[in-house]
mmCIF file of C-alpha atoms in Angstrom:
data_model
loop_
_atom_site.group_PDB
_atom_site.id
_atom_site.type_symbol
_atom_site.label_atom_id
_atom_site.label_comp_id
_atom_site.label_asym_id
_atom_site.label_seq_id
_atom_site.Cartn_x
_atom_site.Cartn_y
_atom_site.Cartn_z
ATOM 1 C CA UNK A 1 33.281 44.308 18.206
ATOM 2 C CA UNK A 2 30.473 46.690 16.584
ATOM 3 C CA UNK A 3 28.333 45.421 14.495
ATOM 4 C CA UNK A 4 28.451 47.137 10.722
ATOM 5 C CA UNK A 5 26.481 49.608 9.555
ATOM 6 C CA UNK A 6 23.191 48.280 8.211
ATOM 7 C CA UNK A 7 22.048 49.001 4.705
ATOM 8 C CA UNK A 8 19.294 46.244 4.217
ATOM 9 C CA UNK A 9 16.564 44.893 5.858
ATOM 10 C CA UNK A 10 14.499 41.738 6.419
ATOM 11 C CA UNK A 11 11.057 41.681 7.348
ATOM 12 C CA UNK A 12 8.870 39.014 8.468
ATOM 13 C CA UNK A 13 5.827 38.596 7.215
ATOM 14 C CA UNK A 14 2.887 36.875 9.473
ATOM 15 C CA UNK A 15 1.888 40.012 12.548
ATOM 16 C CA UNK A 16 4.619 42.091 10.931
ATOM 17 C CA UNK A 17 3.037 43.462 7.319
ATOM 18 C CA UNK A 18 -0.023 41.794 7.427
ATOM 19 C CA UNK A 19 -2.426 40.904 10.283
ATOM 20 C CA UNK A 20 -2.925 36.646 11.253
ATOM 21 C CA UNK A 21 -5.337 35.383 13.740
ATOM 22 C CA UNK A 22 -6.605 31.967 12.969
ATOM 23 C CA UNK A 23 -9.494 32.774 15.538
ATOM 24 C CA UNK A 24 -10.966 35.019 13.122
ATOM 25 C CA UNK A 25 -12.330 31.808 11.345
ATOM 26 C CA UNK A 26 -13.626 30.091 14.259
ATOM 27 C CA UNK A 27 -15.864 32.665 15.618
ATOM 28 C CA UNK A 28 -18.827 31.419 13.160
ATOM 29 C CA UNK A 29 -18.073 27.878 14.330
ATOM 30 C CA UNK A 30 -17.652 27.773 17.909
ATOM 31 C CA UNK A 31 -20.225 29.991 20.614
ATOM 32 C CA UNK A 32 -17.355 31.142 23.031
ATOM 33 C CA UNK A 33 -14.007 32.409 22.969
ATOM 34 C CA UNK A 34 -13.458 29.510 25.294
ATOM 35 C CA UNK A 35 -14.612 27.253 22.835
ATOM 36 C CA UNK A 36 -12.012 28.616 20.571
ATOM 37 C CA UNK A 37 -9.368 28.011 22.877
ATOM 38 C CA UNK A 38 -9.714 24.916 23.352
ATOM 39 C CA UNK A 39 -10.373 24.105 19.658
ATOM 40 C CA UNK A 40 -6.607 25.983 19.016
ATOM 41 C CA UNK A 41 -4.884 24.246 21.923
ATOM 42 C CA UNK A 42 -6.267 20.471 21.934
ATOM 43 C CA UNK A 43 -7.250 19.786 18.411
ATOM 44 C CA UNK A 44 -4.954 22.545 16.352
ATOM 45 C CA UNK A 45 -2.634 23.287 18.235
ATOM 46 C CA UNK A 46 -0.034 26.066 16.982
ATOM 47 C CA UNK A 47 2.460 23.111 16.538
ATOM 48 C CA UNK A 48 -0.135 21.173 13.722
ATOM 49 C CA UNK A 49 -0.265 24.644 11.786
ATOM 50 C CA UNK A 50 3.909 24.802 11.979
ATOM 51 C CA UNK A 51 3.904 21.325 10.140
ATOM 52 C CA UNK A 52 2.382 22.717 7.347
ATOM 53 C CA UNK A 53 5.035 25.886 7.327
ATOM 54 C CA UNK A 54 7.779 23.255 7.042
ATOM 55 C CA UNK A 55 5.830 21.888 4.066
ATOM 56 C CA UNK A 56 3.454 19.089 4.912
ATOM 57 C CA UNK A 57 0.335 19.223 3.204
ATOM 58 C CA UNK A 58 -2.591 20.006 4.068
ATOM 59 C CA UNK A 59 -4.301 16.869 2.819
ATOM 60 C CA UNK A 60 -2.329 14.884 5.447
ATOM 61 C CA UNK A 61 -2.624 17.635 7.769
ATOM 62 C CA UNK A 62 -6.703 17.460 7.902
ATOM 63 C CA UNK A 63 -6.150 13.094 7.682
ATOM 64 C CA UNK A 64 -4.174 13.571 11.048
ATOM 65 C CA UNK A 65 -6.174 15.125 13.399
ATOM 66 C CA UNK A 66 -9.939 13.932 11.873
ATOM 67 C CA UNK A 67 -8.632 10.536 12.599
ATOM 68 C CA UNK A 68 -8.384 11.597 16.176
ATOM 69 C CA UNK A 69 -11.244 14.619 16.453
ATOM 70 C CA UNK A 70 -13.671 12.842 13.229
ATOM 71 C CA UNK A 71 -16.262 14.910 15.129
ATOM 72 C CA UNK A 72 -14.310 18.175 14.938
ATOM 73 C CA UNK A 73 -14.157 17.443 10.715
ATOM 74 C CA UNK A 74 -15.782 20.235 9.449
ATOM 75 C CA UNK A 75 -14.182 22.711 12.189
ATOM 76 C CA UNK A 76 -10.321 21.221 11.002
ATOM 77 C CA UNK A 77 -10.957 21.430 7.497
ATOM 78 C CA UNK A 78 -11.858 24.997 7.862
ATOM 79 C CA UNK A 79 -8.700 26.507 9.041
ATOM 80 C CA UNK A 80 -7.491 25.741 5.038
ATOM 81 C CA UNK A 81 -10.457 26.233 3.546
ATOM 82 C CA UNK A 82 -11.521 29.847 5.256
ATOM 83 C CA UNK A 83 -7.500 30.884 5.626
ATOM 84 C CA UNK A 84 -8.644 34.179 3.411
ATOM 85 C CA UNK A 85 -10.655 34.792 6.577
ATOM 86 C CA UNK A 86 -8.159 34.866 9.539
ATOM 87 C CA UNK A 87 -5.754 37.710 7.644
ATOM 88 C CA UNK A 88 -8.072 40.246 7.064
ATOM 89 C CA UNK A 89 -6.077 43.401 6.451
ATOM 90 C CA UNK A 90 -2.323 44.312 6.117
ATOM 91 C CA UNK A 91 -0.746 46.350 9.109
ATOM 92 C CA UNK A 92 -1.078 49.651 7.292
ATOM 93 C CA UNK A 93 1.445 51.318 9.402
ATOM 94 C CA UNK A 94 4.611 48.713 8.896
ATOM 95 C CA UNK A 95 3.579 48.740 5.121
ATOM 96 C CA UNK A 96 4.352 52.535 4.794
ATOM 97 C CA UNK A 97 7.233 51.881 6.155
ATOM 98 C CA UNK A 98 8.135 49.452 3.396
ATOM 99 C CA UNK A 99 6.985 51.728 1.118
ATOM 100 C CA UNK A 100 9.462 53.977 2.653
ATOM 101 C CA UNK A 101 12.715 51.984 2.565
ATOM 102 C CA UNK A 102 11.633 51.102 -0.998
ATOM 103 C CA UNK A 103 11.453 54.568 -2.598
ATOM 104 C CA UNK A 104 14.811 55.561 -0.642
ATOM 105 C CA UNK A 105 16.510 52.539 -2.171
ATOM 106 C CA UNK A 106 16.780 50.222 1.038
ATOM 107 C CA UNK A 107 17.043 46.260 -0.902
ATOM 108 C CA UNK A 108 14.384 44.403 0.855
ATOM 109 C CA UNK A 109 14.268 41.261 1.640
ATOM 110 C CA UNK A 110 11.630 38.271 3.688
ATOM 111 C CA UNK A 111 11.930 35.127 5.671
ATOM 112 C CA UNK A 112 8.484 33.915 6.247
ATOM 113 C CA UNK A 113 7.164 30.777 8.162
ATOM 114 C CA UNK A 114 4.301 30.407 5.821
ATOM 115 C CA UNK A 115 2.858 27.133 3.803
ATOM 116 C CA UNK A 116 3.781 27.739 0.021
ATOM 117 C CA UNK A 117 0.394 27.995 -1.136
ATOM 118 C CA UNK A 118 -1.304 29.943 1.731
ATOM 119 C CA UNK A 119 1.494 32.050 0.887
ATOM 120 C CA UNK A 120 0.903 32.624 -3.239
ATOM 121 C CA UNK A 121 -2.882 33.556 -1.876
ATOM 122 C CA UNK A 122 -1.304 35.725 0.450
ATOM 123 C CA UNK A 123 0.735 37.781 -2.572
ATOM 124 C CA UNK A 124 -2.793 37.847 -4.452
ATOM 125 C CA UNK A 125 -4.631 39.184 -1.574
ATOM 126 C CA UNK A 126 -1.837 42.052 -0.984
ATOM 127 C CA UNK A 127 0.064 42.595 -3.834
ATOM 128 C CA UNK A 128 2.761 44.537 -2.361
ATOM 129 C CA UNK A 129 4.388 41.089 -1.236
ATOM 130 C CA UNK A 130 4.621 40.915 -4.464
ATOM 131 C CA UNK A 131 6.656 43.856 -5.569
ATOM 132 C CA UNK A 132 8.439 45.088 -2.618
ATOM 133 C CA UNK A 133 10.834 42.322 -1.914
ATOM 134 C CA UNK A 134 14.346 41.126 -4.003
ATOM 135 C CA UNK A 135 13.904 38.044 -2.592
ATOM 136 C CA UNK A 136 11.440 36.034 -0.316
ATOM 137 C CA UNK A 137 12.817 32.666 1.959
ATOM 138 C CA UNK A 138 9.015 31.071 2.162
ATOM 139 C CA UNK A 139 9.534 28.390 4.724
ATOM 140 C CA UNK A 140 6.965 25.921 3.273
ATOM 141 C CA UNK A 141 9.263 25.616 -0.340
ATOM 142 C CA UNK A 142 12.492 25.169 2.096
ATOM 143 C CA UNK A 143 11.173 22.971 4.359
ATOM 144 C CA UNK A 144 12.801 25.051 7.121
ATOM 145 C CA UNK A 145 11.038 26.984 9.712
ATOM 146 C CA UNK A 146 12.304 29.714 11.785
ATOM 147 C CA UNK A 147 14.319 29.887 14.217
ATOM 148 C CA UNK A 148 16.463 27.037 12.726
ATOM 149 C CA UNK A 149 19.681 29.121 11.668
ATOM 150 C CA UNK A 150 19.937 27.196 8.414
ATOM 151 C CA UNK A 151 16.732 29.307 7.216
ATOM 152 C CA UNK A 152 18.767 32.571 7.821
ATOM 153 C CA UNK A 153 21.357 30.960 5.913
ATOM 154 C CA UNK A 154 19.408 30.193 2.514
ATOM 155 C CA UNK A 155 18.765 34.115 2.341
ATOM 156 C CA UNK A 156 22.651 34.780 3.131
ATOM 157 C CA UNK A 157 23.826 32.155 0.502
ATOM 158 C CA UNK A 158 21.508 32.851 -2.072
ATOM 159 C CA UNK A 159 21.623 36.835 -2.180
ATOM 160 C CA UNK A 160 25.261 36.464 -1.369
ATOM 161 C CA UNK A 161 24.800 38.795 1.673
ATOM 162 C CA UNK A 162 26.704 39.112 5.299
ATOM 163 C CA UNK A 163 24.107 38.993 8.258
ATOM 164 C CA UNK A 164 25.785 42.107 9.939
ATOM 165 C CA UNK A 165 24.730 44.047 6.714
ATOM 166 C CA UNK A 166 21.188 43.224 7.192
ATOM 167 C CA UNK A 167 18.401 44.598 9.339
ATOM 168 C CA UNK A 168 15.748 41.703 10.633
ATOM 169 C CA UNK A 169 12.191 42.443 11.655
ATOM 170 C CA UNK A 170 10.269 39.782 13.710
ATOM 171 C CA UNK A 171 7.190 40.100 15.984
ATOM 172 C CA UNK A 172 8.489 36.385 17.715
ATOM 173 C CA UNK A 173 11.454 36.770 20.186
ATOM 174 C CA UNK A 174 12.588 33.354 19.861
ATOM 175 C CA UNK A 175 13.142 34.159 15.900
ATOM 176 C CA UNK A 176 14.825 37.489 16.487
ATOM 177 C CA UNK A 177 16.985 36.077 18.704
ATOM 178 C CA UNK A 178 18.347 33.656 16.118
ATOM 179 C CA UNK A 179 19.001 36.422 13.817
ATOM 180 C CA UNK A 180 20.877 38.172 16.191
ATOM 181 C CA UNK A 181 23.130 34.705 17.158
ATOM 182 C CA UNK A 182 24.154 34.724 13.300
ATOM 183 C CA UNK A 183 25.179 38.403 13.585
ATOM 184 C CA UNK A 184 21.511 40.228 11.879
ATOM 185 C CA UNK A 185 21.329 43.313 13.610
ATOM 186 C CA UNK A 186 17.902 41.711 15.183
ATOM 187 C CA UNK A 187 14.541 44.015 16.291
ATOM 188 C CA UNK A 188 11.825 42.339 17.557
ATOM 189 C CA UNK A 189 8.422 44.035 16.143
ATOM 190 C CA UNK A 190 5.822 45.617 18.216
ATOM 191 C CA UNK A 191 4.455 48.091 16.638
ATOM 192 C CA UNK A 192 4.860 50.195 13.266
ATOM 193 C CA UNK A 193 5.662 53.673 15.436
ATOM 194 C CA UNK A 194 8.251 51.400 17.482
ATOM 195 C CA UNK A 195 10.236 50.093 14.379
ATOM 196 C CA UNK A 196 10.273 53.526 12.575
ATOM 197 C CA UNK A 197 11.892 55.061 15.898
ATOM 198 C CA UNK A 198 14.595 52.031 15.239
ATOM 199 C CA UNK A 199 14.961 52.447 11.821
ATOM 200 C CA UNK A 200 15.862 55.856 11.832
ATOM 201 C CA UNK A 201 17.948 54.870 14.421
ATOM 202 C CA UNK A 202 19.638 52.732 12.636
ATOM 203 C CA UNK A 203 20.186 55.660 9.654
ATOM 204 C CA UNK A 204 17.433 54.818 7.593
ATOM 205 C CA UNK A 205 15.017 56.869 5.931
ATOM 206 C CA UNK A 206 11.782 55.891 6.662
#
Protein backbone atom coordinates (compact mmCIF):
# COMPACT_ATOMS: atom_id res chain seq x y z
CA UNK A 1 0.00 0.00 0.00
CA UNK A 2 1.10 3.76 -0.94
CA UNK A 3 2.29 5.69 1.38
CA UNK A 4 0.06 9.13 2.01
CA UNK A 5 0.62 12.18 0.70
CA UNK A 6 3.15 14.15 2.73
CA UNK A 7 2.36 17.55 4.12
CA UNK A 8 5.16 17.93 6.84
CA UNK A 9 8.58 17.51 7.22
CA UNK A 10 11.36 16.61 9.66
CA UNK A 11 14.75 17.69 9.40
CA UNK A 12 17.78 16.70 11.13
CA UNK A 13 19.92 18.93 12.34
CA UNK A 14 23.88 18.00 12.70
CA UNK A 15 25.38 17.90 8.46
CA UNK A 16 21.80 18.67 7.45
CA UNK A 17 21.18 22.70 8.38
CA UNK A 18 24.26 23.36 9.88
CA UNK A 19 27.83 22.14 9.20
CA UNK A 20 29.73 19.61 12.25
CA UNK A 21 33.23 18.47 12.07
CA UNK A 22 34.79 17.97 15.42
CA UNK A 23 38.24 18.04 13.50
CA UNK A 24 37.86 21.60 13.03
CA UNK A 25 39.00 21.96 16.76
CA UNK A 26 41.85 19.72 16.67
CA UNK A 27 43.76 21.19 13.91
CA UNK A 28 45.49 23.81 16.46
CA UNK A 29 46.22 20.85 18.73
CA UNK A 30 47.52 18.07 16.83
CA UNK A 31 50.42 18.59 13.65
CA UNK A 32 48.78 15.99 11.20
CA UNK A 33 45.58 14.95 9.99
CA UNK A 34 46.86 11.60 11.10
CA UNK A 35 47.28 12.80 14.40
CA UNK A 36 43.69 13.73 14.35
CA UNK A 37 42.62 10.46 13.45
CA UNK A 38 43.87 8.77 15.79
CA UNK A 39 42.95 11.30 18.53
CA UNK A 40 38.98 10.76 17.10
CA UNK A 41 39.24 6.97 16.86
CA UNK A 42 41.34 5.80 20.08
CA UNK A 43 40.75 8.44 22.64
CA UNK A 44 37.18 10.08 21.33
CA UNK A 45 35.87 7.94 19.55
CA UNK A 46 32.40 8.86 17.77
CA UNK A 47 30.77 6.43 20.34
CA UNK A 48 32.18 8.78 23.65
CA UNK A 49 30.58 11.92 21.82
CA UNK A 50 27.05 9.73 21.35
CA UNK A 51 27.05 9.30 25.26
CA UNK A 52 26.75 12.73 25.71
CA UNK A 53 23.71 12.96 22.93
CA UNK A 54 21.86 10.45 25.13
CA UNK A 55 22.50 12.86 28.01
CA UNK A 56 25.60 12.09 30.01
CA UNK A 57 27.46 14.95 31.01
CA UNK A 58 30.18 16.23 30.05
CA UNK A 59 31.83 16.43 33.45
CA UNK A 60 31.81 12.59 33.56
CA UNK A 61 32.46 12.48 30.00
CA UNK A 62 36.06 14.38 30.31
CA UNK A 63 36.54 12.09 34.04
CA UNK A 64 36.26 8.95 31.69
CA UNK A 65 38.67 9.10 29.21
CA UNK A 66 41.49 11.50 31.26
CA UNK A 67 41.52 8.64 33.62
CA UNK A 68 42.68 6.53 30.76
CA UNK A 69 44.53 9.30 28.25
CA UNK A 70 45.57 11.92 31.63
CA UNK A 71 48.16 12.94 29.01
CA UNK A 72 45.61 13.69 26.28
CA UNK A 73 43.73 16.21 29.20
CA UNK A 74 43.88 19.32 27.65
CA UNK A 75 43.16 17.80 24.00
CA UNK A 76 39.67 15.92 25.67
CA UNK A 77 38.57 18.81 27.46
CA UNK A 78 38.65 20.78 24.33
CA UNK A 79 36.11 19.09 22.25
CA UNK A 80 33.44 20.90 25.01
CA UNK A 81 35.19 23.71 25.58
CA UNK A 82 36.01 24.84 21.69
CA UNK A 83 32.48 23.04 20.40
CA UNK A 84 31.66 26.81 18.93
CA UNK A 85 34.67 25.92 16.79
CA UNK A 86 33.86 22.60 14.97
CA UNK A 87 30.25 24.11 13.50
CA UNK A 88 31.37 26.96 11.83
CA UNK A 89 28.62 27.94 9.42
CA UNK A 90 25.03 26.70 8.63
CA UNK A 91 24.55 24.80 5.20
CA UNK A 92 23.21 27.89 3.46
CA UNK A 93 21.60 25.94 0.77
CA UNK A 94 19.29 23.38 3.04
CA UNK A 95 18.45 26.58 5.15
CA UNK A 96 16.72 28.29 2.12
CA UNK A 97 15.03 25.54 1.75
CA UNK A 98 13.59 25.81 5.24
CA UNK A 99 12.99 29.12 4.66
CA UNK A 100 11.02 27.89 1.80
CA UNK A 101 8.67 25.30 3.33
CA UNK A 102 8.19 27.92 6.08
CA UNK A 103 6.78 30.85 4.07
CA UNK A 104 4.55 28.26 1.98
CA UNK A 105 3.13 26.96 5.24
CA UNK A 106 4.92 23.42 5.40
CA UNK A 107 4.76 22.69 9.76
CA UNK A 108 8.29 21.89 10.50
CA UNK A 109 9.50 19.85 12.69
CA UNK A 110 13.41 18.28 14.22
CA UNK A 111 14.82 15.17 15.73
CA UNK A 112 18.32 15.93 16.63
CA UNK A 113 21.08 13.71 18.27
CA UNK A 114 22.56 16.63 20.02
CA UNK A 115 23.67 17.16 23.94
CA UNK A 116 21.01 19.65 25.46
CA UNK A 117 23.33 22.32 26.07
CA UNK A 118 25.62 22.14 22.97
CA UNK A 119 22.33 22.34 21.51
CA UNK A 120 20.82 25.83 23.33
CA UNK A 121 24.46 27.27 22.02
CA UNK A 122 23.64 25.90 18.84
CA UNK A 123 20.03 28.00 18.67
CA UNK A 124 22.18 31.16 19.84
CA UNK A 125 24.74 30.74 17.25
CA UNK A 126 21.93 30.32 14.38
CA UNK A 127 18.87 31.61 15.38
CA UNK A 128 16.76 30.16 12.80
CA UNK A 129 16.71 26.83 14.97
CA UNK A 130 15.08 28.89 16.87
CA UNK A 131 12.12 30.09 14.91
CA UNK A 132 11.64 27.71 12.16
CA UNK A 133 10.57 24.62 13.95
CA UNK A 134 6.90 23.70 15.89
CA UNK A 135 8.66 21.41 17.72
CA UNK A 136 12.29 20.08 18.29
CA UNK A 137 12.96 16.10 19.77
CA UNK A 138 16.70 17.12 21.21
CA UNK A 139 18.06 13.72 22.01
CA UNK A 140 20.20 14.83 25.01
CA UNK A 141 16.66 16.04 27.12
CA UNK A 142 15.11 12.46 25.97
CA UNK A 143 17.80 10.46 26.64
CA UNK A 144 17.15 8.72 23.30
CA UNK A 145 19.38 8.76 20.37
CA UNK A 146 18.58 8.01 16.88
CA UNK A 147 17.92 5.35 15.29
CA UNK A 148 16.09 3.89 18.37
CA UNK A 149 12.34 4.02 17.02
CA UNK A 150 11.11 5.22 20.40
CA UNK A 151 12.80 8.75 19.48
CA UNK A 152 10.55 8.90 16.30
CA UNK A 153 7.85 8.12 18.55
CA UNK A 154 8.16 11.12 21.16
CA UNK A 155 7.68 13.51 18.02
CA UNK A 156 4.55 11.30 16.81
CA UNK A 157 2.98 11.24 20.38
CA UNK A 158 3.63 14.58 21.34
CA UNK A 159 2.52 16.57 18.07
CA UNK A 160 -0.14 13.96 17.73
CA UNK A 161 1.08 13.21 14.14
CA UNK A 162 1.02 9.85 11.78
CA UNK A 163 4.62 9.04 10.40
CA UNK A 164 3.20 8.55 6.79
CA UNK A 165 2.17 12.31 7.00
CA UNK A 166 5.62 13.38 7.62
CA UNK A 167 8.65 13.98 5.46
CA UNK A 168 12.22 12.99 7.31
CA UNK A 169 15.55 14.46 6.34
CA UNK A 170 18.78 12.69 7.54
CA UNK A 171 22.37 12.82 6.20
CA UNK A 172 22.94 9.10 8.28
CA UNK A 173 21.43 6.04 6.44
CA UNK A 174 21.13 4.00 9.40
CA UNK A 175 18.66 6.89 10.87
CA UNK A 176 16.68 7.27 7.67
CA UNK A 177 16.18 3.91 7.51
CA UNK A 178 14.42 3.83 10.88
CA UNK A 179 12.15 6.48 9.79
CA UNK A 180 11.20 4.72 6.92
CA UNK A 181 10.54 1.17 9.16
CA UNK A 182 7.90 3.36 11.20
CA UNK A 183 6.27 4.46 7.92
CA UNK A 184 8.20 8.44 7.54
CA UNK A 185 8.40 8.85 4.02
CA UNK A 186 12.44 8.70 4.69
CA UNK A 187 15.27 10.79 2.35
CA UNK A 188 18.58 10.46 3.21
CA UNK A 189 20.44 14.03 2.76
CA UNK A 190 23.23 14.69 0.45
CA UNK A 191 23.09 17.72 -0.67
CA UNK A 192 20.70 20.92 -0.60
CA UNK A 193 20.17 20.71 -4.74
CA UNK A 194 19.42 16.83 -4.11
CA UNK A 195 16.63 17.34 -1.43
CA UNK A 196 14.95 20.29 -3.31
CA UNK A 197 14.70 17.89 -6.50
CA UNK A 198 12.81 15.47 -3.77
CA UNK A 199 10.84 17.89 -2.26
CA UNK A 200 9.26 19.11 -5.16
CA UNK A 201 8.88 15.73 -5.88
CA UNK A 202 7.14 15.06 -3.21
CA UNK A 203 4.60 18.33 -4.05
CA UNK A 204 6.23 20.77 -2.06
CA UNK A 205 7.05 24.18 -2.73
CA UNK A 206 10.39 24.84 -2.13
Amino acid sequence: MPLAQPSRVVFDIGNVLIHWNPRLIYRSIFASEAEIDDFLTRILPPEWNLEQDRGRSWQEAEASRIALFPEHAEAIRAFRARWRESVPHAIEGTVAILGSLQRAGAPLYAITNFASDTFAEAQEMYPFLKTSFIDIVVSGEERLIKPDPAIFEVLLARQRLRAEDCIFIDDSPKNVDAAAALGFHALHFTTPDALRRDLLALGFTV
